[in-house]
Coordinates of C-alpha atoms and ligand atoms in Angstrom, one line a residue:
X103 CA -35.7 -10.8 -13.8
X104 CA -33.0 -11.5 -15.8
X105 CA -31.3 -15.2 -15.4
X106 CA -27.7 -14.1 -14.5
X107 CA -26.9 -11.4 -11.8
X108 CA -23.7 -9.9 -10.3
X109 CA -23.6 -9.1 -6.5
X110 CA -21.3 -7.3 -5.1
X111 CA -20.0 -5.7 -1.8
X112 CA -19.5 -2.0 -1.2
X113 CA -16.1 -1.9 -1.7
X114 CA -15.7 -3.6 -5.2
X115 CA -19.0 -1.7 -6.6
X116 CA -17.0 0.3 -9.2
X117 CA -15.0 -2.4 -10.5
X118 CA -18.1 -4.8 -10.3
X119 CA -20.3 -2.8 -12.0
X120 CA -17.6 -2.6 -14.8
X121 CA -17.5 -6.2 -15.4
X122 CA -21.2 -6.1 -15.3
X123 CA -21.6 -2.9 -17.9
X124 CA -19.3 -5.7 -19.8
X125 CA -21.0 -8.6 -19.5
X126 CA -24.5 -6.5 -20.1
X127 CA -25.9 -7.7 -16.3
X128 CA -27.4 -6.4 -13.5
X129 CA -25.4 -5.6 -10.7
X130 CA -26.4 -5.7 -6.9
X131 CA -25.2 -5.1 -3.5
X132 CA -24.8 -7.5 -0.9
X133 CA -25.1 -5.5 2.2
X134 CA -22.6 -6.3 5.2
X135 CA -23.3 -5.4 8.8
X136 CA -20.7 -5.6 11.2
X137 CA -21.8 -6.5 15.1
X138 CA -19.6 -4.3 17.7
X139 CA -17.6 -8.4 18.6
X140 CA -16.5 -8.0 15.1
X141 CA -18.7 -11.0 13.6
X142 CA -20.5 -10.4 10.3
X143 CA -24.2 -10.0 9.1
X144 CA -24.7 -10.4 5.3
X145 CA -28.3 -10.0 3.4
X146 CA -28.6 -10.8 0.1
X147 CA -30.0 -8.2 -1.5
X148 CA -34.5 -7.1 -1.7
X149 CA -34.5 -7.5 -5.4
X150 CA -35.6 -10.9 -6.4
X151 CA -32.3 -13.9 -6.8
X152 CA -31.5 -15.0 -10.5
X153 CA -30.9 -18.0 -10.8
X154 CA -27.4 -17.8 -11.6
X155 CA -25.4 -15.3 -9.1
X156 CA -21.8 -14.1 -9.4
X157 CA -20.4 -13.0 -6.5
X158 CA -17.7 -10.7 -6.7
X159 CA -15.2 -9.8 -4.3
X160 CA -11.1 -9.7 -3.9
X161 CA -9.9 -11.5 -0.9
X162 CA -7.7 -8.9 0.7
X163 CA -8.1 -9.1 4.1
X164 CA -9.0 -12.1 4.0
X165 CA -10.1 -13.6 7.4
X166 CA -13.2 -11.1 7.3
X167 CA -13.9 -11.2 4.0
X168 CA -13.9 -15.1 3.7
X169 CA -15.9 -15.5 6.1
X170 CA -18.5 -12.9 4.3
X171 CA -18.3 -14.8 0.7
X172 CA -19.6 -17.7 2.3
X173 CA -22.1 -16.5 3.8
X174 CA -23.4 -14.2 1.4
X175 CA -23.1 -17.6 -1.1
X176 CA -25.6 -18.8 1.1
X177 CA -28.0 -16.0 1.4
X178 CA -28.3 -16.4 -2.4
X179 CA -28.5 -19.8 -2.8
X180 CA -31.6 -19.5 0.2
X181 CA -32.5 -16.6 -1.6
X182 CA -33.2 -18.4 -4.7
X183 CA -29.6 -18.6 -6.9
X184 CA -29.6 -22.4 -8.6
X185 CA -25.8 -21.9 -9.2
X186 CA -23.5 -19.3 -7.5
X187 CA -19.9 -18.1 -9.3
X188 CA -17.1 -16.4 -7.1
X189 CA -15.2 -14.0 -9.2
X190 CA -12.1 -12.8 -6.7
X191 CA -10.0 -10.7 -8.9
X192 CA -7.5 -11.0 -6.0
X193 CA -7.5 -14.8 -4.3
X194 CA -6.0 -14.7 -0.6
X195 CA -4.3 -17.7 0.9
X196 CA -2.5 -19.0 -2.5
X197 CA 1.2 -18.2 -1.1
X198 CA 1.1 -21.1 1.8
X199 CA 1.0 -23.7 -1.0
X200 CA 3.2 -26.3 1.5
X201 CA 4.3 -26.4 5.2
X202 CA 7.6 -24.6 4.9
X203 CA 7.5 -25.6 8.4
X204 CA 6.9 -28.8 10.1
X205 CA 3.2 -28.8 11.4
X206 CA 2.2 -25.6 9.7
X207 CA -1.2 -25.9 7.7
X208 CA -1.2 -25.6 4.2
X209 CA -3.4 -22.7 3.4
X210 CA -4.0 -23.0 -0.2
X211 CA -5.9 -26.6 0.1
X212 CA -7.6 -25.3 3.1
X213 CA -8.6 -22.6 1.2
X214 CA -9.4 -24.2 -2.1
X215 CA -11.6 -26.5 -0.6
X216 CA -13.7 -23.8 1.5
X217 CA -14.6 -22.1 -1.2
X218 CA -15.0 -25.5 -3.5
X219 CA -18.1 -26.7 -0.9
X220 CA -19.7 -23.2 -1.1
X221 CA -19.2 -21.8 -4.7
X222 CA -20.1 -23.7 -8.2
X223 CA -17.2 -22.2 -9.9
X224 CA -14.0 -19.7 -8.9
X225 CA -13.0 -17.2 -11.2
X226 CA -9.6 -14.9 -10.7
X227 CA -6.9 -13.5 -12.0
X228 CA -2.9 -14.1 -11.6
X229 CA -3.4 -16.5 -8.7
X230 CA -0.2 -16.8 -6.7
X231 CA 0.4 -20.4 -8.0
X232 CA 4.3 -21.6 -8.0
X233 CA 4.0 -25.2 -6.5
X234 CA 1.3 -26.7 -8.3
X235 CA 0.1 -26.8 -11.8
X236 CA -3.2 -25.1 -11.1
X237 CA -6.5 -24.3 -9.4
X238 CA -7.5 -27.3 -10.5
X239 CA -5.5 -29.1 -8.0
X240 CA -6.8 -27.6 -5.1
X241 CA -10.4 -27.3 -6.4
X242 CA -11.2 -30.5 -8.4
X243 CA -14.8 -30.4 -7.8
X244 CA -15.6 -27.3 -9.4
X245 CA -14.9 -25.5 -12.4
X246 CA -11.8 -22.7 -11.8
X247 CA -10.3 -20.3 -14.1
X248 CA -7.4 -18.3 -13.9
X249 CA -7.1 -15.7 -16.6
X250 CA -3.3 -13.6 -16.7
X251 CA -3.6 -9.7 -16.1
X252 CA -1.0 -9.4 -19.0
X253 CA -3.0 -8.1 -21.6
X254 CA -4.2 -5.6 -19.7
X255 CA -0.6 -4.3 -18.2
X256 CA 0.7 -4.6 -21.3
X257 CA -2.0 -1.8 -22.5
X258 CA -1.1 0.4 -19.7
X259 CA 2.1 -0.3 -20.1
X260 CA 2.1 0.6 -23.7
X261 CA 0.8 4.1 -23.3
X262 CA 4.0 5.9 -22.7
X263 CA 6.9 3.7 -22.2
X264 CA 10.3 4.4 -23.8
X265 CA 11.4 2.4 -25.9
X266 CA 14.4 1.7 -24.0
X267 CA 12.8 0.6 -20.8
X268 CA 14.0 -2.7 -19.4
X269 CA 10.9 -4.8 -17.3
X270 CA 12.9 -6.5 -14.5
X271 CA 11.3 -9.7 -12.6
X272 CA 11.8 -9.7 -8.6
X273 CA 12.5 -13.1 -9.0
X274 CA 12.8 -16.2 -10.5
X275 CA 8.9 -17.3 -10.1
X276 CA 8.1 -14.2 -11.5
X277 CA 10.5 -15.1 -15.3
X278 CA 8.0 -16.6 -17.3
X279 CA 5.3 -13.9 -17.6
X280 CA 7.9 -11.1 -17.3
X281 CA 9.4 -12.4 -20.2
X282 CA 5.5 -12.8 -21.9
X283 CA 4.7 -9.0 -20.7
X284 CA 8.0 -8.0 -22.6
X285 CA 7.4 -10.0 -26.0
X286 CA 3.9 -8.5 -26.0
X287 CA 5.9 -5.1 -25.8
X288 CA 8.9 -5.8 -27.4
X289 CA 11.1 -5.0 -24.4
X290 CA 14.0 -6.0 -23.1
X291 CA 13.6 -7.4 -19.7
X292 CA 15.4 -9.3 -16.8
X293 CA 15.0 -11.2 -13.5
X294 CA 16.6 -10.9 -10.0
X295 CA 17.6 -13.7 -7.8
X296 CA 15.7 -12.7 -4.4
X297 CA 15.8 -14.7 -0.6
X298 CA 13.3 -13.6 1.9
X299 CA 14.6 -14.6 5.3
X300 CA 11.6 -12.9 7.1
X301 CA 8.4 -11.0 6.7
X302 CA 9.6 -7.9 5.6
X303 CA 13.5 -9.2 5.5
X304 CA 14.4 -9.7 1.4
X305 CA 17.6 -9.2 -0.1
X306 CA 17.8 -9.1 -4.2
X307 CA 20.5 -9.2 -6.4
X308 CA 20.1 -8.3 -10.3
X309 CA 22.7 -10.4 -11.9
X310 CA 22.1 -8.2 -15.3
X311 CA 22.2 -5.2 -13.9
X312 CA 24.9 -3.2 -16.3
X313 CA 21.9 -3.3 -18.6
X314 CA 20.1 -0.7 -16.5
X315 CA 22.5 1.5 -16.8
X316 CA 21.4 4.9 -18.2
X317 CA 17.9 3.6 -18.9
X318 CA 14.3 3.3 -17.3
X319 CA 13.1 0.3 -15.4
X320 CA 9.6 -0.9 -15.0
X321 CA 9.3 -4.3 -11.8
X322 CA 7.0 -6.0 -12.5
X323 CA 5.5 -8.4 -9.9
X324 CA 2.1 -10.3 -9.2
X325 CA 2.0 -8.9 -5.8
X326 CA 2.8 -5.8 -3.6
X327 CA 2.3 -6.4 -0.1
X328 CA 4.4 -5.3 2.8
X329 CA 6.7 -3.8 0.1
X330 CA 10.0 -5.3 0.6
X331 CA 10.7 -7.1 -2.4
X332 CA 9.6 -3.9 -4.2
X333 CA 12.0 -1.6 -2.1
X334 CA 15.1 -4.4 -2.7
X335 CA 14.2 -4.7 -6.5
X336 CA 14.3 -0.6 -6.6
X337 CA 17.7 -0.1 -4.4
X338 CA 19.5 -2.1 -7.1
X339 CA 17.6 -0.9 -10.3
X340 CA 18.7 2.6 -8.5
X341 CA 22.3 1.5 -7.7
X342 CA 22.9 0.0 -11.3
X343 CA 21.9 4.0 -12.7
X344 CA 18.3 3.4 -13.8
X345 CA 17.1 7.0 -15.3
X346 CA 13.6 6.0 -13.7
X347 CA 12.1 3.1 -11.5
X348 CA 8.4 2.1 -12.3
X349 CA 6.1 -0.6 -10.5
X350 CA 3.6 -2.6 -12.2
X351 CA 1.7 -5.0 -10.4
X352 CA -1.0 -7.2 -10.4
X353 CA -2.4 -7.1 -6.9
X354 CA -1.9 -4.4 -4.8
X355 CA -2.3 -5.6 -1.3
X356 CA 0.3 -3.1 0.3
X357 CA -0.8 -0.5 3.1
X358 CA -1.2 3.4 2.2
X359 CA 1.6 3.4 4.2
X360 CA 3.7 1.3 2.3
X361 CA 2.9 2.7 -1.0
X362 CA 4.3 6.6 0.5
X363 CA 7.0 5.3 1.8
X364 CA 7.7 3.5 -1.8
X365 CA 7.1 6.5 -3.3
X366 CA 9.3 8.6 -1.2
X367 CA 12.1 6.4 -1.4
X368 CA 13.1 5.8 -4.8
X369 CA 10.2 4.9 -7.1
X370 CA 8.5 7.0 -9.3
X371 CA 5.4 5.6 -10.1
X372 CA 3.3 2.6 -8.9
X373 CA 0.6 1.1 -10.9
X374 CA -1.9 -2.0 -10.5
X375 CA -5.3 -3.1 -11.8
X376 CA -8.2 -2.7 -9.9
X377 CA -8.3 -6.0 -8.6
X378 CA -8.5 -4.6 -5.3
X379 CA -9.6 -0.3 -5.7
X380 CA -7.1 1.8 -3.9
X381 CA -4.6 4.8 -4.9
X382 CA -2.7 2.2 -7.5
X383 CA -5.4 1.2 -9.3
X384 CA -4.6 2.3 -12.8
X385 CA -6.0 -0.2 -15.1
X386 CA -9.7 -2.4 -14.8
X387 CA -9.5 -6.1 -14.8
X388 CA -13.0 -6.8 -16.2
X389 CA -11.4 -6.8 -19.9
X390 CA -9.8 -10.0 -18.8
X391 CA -12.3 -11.2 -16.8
X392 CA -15.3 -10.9 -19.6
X393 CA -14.8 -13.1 -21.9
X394 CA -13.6 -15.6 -19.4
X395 CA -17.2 -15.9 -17.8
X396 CA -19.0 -15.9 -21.2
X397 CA -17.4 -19.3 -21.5
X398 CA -17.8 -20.5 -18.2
X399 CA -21.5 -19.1 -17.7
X400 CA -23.6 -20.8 -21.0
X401 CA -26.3 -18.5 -20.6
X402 CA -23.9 -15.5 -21.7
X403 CA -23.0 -17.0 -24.7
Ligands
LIG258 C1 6.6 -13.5 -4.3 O1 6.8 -14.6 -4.8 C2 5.7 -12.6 -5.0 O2 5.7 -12.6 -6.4 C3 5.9 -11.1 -4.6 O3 7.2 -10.8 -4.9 C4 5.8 -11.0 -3.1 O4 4.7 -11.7 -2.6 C5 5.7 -9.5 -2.7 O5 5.6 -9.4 -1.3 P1 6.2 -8.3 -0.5 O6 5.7 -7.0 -1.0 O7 5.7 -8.5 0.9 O8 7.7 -8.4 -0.6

């Protein structure tokens, strides 16, 4: 028995087992069994604990599959693990960062401190962080990292863009690392000004958009969930005379439903990393993640 394992559950096996091929680890399941009053039942895997256990699962639907990290963080530590690392490509919970309302919790320190009591250290990618400086402010007990998904877009990206394409930003949260995705690729690139009065309610302007004009767009975004910022961004990439409208995104959190409809109304492709496997998934985040654990796990070194 080796002294680092990764565990993972049924739905993140493939990209799991990636990051595991890279980090040249075992990987295990953590089975889930779900009673018919919805609760969960999580074993650890039969094969003996190591002592150090990653656990590794997106937070996409995240009231269920919170609730299942936690436990399965404590069938490992009963099982044996001395020190237990949550890698969640995808982190849930990061956009409530204050009470926009008063009385309203705020999710994020909620959150952040769940998962500080049960985990060692939190590992993720492009964490939806616009209020404070970093995981570290919501999770001072632990060691966190928070590695960008930029290199790896910027890959994808590379293979067949034209060298005309213009990246466009949603919004203004979004400028700094669209404008680090389009040095990396030496393109030009530009950001929209965006108010969301609702849900699914978002209207978007692109201030710059003459630019677009006779050439192909690429939005970039850290998220994709119910679509709307997505559909606003495209209606004016579209309006402005954009040959073609491409997504790249981070996360993709949005329903198959949402992606057809994306698809069928004026955007031509939609890609994401595998931070949570679906339809999108078009580029594997354990490149990113790698190297980041070798320096936060010793015994990879
Ligand atoms: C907002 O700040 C994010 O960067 C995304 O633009 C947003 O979360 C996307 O959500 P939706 O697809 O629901 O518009």
């Amino acid at each position: 028995m080796s002294d680092i394992a990764l565990y993972c559950f049924r739905e993140t096996r493939v990209p799991a087992r990636r990051l595991a091929d890279q980090l040249g680890v075992a990987c295990h399941d953590v089975i889930v069994r779900h009673f018919p009053d919805g609760e969960s039942l999580v074993r650890a895997p039969d094969a003996m604990i190591a002592p150090v256990a990653m656990l590794y699962r997106s937070l996409d639907h995240p009231n269920r599959k919170l609730v299942e990290v936690m436990l399965a963080a404590a069938a490992l530590r009963d099982g044996g693990a001395r020190q237990v690392v949550l890698i969640a490509p995808y982190l849930a919970y990061m956009r409530q960062d204050m009470a926009f309302r008063r009385g309203e919790a705020v999710s994020q320190r909620v959150v952040g401190s769940l998962l500080a009591e049960r985990f060692d250290a939190v590992v993720t990618v492009d964490p939806h962080l616009h209020r404070i400086a970093g995981l570290a402010d919501i999770m001072p007990a632990i060691p966190t990292r928070a590695v960008a998904a930029a290199p790896a877009l910027a890959e994808m990206i590379k293979v067949d863009r034209a060298a005309d394409t213009v990246l466009i930003g949603p919004d203004s949260e979004s400028r700094a690392w669209v404008a680090a995705l389009a040095g990396r690729l030496d393109l030009a690139w530009m950001v929209g000004e965006k108010r969301r009065s609702g849900d699914r309610a978002v209207a978007l302007t692109l201030p710059d958009a003459a630019r677009l004009r006779g050439r192909p767009a690429i939005i970039v975004d850290d998220l994709l969930s119910t679509g709307g910022t997505m559909m606003a961004c495209v209606d004016e990439a579209r309006n402005a005379g954009a040959t073609r409208v491409e997504a790249v995104v981070t996360h993709c959190i949005a329903s198959r439903t949402v992606i057809s409809h994306l698809l069928a109304s004026g955007l031509d492709r939609i890609r994401s990393t595998d931070s949570i496997p679906g339809p999108t998934s078009a580029v594997s985040v354990a490149s990113v993640i790698a190297p980041l654990i070798s320096g936060l796990v010793p015994q990879l070194g």
